[in-house]
Short mmCIF file of C-alpha atoms in Angstrom, two decimals:
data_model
loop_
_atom_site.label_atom_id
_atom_site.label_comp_id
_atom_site.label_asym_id
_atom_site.label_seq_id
_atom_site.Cartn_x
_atom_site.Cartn_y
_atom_site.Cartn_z
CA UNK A 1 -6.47 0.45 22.06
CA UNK A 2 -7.80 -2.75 20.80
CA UNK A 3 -5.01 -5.65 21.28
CA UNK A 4 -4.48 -8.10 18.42
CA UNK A 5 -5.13 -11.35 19.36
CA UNK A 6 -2.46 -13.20 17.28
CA UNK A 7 0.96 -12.20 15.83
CA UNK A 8 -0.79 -10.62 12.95
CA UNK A 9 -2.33 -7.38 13.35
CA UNK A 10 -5.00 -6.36 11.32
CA UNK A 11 -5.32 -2.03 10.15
CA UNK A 12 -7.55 -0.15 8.43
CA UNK A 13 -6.40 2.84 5.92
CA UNK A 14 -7.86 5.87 6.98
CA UNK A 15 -9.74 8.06 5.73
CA UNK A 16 -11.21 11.43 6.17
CA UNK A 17 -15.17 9.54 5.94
CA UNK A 18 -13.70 8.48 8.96
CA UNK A 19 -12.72 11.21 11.19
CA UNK A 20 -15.87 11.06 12.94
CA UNK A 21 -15.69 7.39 13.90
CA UNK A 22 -14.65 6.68 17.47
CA UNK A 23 -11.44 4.76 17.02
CA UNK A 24 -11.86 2.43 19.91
CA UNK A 25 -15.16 1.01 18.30
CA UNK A 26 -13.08 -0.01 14.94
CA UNK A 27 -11.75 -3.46 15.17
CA UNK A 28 -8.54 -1.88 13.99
CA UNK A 29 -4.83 -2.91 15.27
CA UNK A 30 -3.59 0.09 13.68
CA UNK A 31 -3.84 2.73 10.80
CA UNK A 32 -1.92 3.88 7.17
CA UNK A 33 -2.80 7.18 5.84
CA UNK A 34 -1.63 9.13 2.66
CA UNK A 35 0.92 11.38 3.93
CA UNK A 36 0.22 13.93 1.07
CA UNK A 37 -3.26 14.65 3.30
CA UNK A 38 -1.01 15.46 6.42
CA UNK A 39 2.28 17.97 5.57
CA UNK A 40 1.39 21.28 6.66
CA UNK A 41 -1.85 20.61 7.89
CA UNK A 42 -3.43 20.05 11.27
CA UNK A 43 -2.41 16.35 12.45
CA UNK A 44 -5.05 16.81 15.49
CA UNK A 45 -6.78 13.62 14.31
CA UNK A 46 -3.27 11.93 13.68
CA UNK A 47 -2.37 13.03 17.27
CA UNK A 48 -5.33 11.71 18.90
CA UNK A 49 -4.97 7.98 17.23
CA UNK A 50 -1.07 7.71 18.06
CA UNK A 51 -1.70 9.11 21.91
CA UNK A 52 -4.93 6.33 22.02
CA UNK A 53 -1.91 3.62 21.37
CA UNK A 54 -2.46 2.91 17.65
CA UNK A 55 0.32 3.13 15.72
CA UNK A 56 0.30 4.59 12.34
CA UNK A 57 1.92 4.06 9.06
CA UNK A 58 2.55 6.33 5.83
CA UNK A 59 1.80 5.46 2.63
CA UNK A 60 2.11 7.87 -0.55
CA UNK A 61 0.75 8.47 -3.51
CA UNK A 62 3.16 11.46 -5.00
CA UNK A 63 6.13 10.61 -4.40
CA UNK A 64 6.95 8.99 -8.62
CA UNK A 65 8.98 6.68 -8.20
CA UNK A 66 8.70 5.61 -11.38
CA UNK A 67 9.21 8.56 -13.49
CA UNK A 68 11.90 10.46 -14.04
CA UNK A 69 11.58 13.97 -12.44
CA UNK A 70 13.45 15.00 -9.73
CA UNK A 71 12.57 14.49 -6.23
CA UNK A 72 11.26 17.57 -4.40
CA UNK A 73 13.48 18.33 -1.55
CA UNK A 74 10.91 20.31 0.13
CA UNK A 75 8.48 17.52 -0.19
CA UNK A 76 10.80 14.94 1.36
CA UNK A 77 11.71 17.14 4.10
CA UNK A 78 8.45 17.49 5.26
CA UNK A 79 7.95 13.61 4.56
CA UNK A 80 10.91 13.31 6.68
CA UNK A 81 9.00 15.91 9.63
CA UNK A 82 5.71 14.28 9.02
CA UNK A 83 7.11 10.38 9.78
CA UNK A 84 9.11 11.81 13.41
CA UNK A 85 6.67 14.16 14.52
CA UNK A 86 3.84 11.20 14.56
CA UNK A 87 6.15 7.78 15.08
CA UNK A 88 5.25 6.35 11.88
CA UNK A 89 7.14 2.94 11.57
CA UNK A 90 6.56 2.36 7.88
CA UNK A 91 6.39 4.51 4.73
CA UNK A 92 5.93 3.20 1.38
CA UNK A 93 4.61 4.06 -1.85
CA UNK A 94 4.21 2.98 -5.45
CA UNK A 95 6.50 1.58 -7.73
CA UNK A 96 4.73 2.73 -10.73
CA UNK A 97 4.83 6.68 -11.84
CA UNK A 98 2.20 9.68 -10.74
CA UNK A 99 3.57 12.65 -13.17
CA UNK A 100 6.50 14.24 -14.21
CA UNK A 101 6.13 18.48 -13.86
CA UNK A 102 2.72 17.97 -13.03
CA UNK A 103 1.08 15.43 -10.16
CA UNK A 104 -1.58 13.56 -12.48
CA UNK A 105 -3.35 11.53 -9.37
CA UNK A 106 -3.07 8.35 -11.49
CA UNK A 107 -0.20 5.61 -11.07
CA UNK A 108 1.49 4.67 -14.26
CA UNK A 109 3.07 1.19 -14.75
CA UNK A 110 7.05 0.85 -15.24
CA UNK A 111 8.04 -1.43 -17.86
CA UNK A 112 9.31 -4.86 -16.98
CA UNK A 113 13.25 -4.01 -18.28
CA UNK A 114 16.80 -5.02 -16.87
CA UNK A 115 17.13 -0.82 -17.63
CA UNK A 116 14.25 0.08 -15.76
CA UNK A 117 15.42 -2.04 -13.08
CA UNK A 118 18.53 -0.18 -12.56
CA UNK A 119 16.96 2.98 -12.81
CA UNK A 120 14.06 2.81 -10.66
CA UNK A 121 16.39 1.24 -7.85
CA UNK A 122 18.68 4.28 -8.15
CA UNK A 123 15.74 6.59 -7.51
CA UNK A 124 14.40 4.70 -4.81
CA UNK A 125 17.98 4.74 -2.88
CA UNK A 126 17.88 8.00 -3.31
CA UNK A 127 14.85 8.38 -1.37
CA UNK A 128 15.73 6.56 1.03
CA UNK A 129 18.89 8.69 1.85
CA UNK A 130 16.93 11.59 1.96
CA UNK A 131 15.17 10.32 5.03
CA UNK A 132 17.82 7.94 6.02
CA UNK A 133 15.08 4.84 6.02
CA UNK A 134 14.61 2.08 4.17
CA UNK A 135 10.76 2.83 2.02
CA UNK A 136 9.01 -0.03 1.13
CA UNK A 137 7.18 -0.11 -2.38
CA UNK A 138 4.43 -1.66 -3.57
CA UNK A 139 3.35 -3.46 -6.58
CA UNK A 140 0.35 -1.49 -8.62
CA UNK A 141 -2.30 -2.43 -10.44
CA UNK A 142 -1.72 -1.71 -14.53
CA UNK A 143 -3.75 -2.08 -17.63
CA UNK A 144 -1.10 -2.05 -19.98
CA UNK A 145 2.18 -2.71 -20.00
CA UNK A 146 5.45 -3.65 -21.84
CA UNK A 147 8.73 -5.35 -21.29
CA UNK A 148 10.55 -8.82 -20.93
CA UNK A 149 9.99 -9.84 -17.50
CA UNK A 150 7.47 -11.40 -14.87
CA UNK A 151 6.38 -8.78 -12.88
CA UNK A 152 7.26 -10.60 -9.80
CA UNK A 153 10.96 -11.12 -10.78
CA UNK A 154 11.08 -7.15 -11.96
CA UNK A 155 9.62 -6.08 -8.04
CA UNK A 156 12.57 -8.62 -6.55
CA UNK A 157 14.96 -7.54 -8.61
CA UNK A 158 14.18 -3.55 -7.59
CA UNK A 159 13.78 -4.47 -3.91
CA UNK A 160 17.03 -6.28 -3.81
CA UNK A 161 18.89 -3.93 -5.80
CA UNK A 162 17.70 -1.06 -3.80
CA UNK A 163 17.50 -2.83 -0.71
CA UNK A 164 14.39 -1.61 -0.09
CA UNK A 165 10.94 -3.52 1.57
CA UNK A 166 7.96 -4.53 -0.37
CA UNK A 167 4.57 -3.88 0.48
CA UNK A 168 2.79 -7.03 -1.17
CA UNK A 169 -0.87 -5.72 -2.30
CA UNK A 170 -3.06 -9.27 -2.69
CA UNK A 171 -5.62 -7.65 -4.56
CA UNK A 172 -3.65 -6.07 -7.17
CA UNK A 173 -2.08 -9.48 -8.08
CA UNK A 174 -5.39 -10.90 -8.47
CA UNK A 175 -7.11 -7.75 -10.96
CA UNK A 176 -3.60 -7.69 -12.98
CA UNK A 177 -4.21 -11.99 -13.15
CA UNK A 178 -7.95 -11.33 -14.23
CA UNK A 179 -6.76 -8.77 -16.80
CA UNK A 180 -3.57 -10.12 -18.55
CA UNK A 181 -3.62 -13.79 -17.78
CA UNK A 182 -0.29 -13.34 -15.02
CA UNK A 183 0.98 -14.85 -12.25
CA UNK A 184 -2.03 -15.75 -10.27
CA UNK A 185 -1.25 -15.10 -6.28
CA UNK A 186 0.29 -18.19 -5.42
CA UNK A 187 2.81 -18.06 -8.04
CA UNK A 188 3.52 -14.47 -7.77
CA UNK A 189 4.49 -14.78 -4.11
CA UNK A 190 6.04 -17.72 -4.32
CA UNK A 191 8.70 -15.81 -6.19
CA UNK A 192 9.28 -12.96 -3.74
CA UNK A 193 11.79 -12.63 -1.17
CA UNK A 194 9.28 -12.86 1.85
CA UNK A 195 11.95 -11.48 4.18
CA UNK A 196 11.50 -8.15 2.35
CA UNK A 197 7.63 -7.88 2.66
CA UNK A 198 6.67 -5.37 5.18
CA UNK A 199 3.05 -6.49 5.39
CA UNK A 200 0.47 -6.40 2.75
CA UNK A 201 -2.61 -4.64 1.29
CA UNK A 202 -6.00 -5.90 0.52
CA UNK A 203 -9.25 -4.38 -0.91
CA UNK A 204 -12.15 -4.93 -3.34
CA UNK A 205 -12.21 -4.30 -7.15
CA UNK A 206 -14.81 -4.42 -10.16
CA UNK A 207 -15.68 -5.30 -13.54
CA UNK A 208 -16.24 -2.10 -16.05
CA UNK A 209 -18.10 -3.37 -18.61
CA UNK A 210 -16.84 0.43 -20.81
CA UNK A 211 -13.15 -1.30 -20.81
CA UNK A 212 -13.77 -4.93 -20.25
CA UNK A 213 -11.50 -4.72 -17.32
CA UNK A 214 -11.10 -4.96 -13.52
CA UNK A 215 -10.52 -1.73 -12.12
CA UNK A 216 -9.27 -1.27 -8.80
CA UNK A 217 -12.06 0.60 -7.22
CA UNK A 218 -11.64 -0.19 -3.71
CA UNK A 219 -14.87 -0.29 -3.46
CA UNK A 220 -15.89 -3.51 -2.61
CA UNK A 221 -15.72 -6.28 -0.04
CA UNK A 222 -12.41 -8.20 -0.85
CA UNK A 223 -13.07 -11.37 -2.31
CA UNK A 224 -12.85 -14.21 0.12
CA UNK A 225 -10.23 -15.83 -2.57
CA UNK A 226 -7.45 -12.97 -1.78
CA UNK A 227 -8.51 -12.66 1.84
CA UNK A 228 -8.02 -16.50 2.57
CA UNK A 229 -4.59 -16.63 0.57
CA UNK A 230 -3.60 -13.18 2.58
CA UNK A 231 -4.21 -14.50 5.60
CA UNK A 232 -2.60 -17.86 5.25
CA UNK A 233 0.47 -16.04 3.83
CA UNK A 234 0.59 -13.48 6.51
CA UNK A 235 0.01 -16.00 9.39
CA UNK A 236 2.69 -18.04 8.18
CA UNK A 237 5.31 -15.46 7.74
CA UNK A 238 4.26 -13.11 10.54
CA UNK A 239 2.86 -10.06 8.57
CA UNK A 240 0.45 -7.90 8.91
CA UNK A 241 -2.72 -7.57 6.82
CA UNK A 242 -4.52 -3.49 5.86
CA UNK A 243 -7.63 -3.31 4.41
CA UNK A 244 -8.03 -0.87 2.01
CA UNK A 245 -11.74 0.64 1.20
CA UNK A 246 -10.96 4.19 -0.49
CA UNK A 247 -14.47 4.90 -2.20
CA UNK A 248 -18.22 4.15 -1.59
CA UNK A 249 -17.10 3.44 2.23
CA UNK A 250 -19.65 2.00 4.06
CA UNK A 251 -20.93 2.53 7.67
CA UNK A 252 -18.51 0.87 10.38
CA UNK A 253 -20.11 -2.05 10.55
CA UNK A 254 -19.54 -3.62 7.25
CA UNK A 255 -15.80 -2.14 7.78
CA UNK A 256 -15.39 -3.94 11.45
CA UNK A 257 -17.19 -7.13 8.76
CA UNK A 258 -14.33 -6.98 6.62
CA UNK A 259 -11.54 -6.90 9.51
CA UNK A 260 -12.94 -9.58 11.50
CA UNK A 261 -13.04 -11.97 8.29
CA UNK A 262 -9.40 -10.90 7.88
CA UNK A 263 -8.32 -11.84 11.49
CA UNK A 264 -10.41 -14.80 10.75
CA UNK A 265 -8.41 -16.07 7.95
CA UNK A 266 -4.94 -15.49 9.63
CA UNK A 267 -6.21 -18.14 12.78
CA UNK A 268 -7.85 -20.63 10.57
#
């Protein structure tokens, strides 16, 4: 296992591009995956990182946070299986919805409302009783959205209430800034509760010239912009940094690129 050098570790979300990679040649603290890939299924590859010493962390994509169906008890029991059969210290997911009845592998934005507040918080809290754990969730990229408050103050407001963690994604501050004009990163996290951030997400993004927006691809390098102001954050409140890089992945050089210039920016 590869030993972090300062108090910020840097990980790498994996993915199945990578299953053939030897894990002691990625300059990797430790590893998320998407525990929808993992229930029921054969956790060799999960096995072999957590035995190697690298610890691994859960986040979702399903789990609809945001909307309004019911939770699937089945689901969260496995969730619940899933996080003590491998260790996993951290699970999050989105605080945005991803289909009522029918799982539309999309994230839908949650308006910025007092009412939404109070309900999303309630359905988070019930989560986390279901697997008797605080969840973190994360803030989401959107390209449209309504309501009456700063998105910052709406993801406070739901983390306190529910007494929940956040898991701060960089880059999605910086496309939903490009996009609609927001909070650019230092004023969004300068109006967080850092004691609630878990660690945080980076990755790349790109212009679609069809919409005239920034999409969040992770596709691309992350721009040095979010890395530096991840890094300086995360070095001065002790968090940890994951790169995310989720389609057109490169070879594992240009990854073991982008995690060095990470661990770069949390020393400088």
């Amino acid at each position: 296992m590869r030993q972090a050098s300062s108090m910020t570790k840097i990980g790498l979300g994996f993915r199945s591009e990578m299953l053939d990679w030897n894990p002691a040649e990625i300059e990797a603290d430790f590893f998320e995956v998407a525990p929808e890939n993992w229930v029921r299924r054969d956790r060799g590859p999960l096995y072999s990182l957590r035995d190697a010493g690298y610890p691994i962390r859960l986040h979702g994509v399903s789990l609809n946070l945001g909307g309004s169906s019911q939770f699937s008890r089945d689901f969260l029991r496995d969730l619940r299986e899933l996080i003590n059969d491998i260790g996993a210290d951290h699970y999050s997911d989105h605080l945005a919805a991803s289909g009522d009845g029918h799982q539309l592998y999309d994230l839908f934005p949650v308006p910025f409302t007092q009412a939404e507040i109070i309900r999303v918080s309630d359905r988070i809290s019930q989560v986390q009783d279901a697997l008797e754990q605080r969840i973190g969730i994360e803030n989401t990229t959107y390209y449209t959205n309504v309501g009456t408050l700063a998105e910052a103050d709406f993801l406070s407001c739901v983390a306190e209430r529910a007494d929940c963690d956040i898991l701060l994604d960089f880059n999605n501050i910086s496309v939903n800034h490009k996009n609609h004009g927001q909070a650019g990163i230092a004023d969004f996290i300068a109006q967080l509760p850092a004691h609630r951030v878990s660690y945080l997400h980076v990755a790349g993004h790109e212009f679609d010239e069809r919409f005239g927006l920034f999409i969040d691809t992770h596709s691309q390098p992350v721009e040095a912009a979010t890395a530096h102001a991840a890094g300086d954050w995360a070095r001065q409140h002790c968090k940890d940094i994951l790169l995310e890089w989720d389609n057109d992945i490169p070879d594992l050089a240009t990854i073991n690129r982008e995690l060095a210039c990470l661990r770069a920016f949390t020393t400088m």
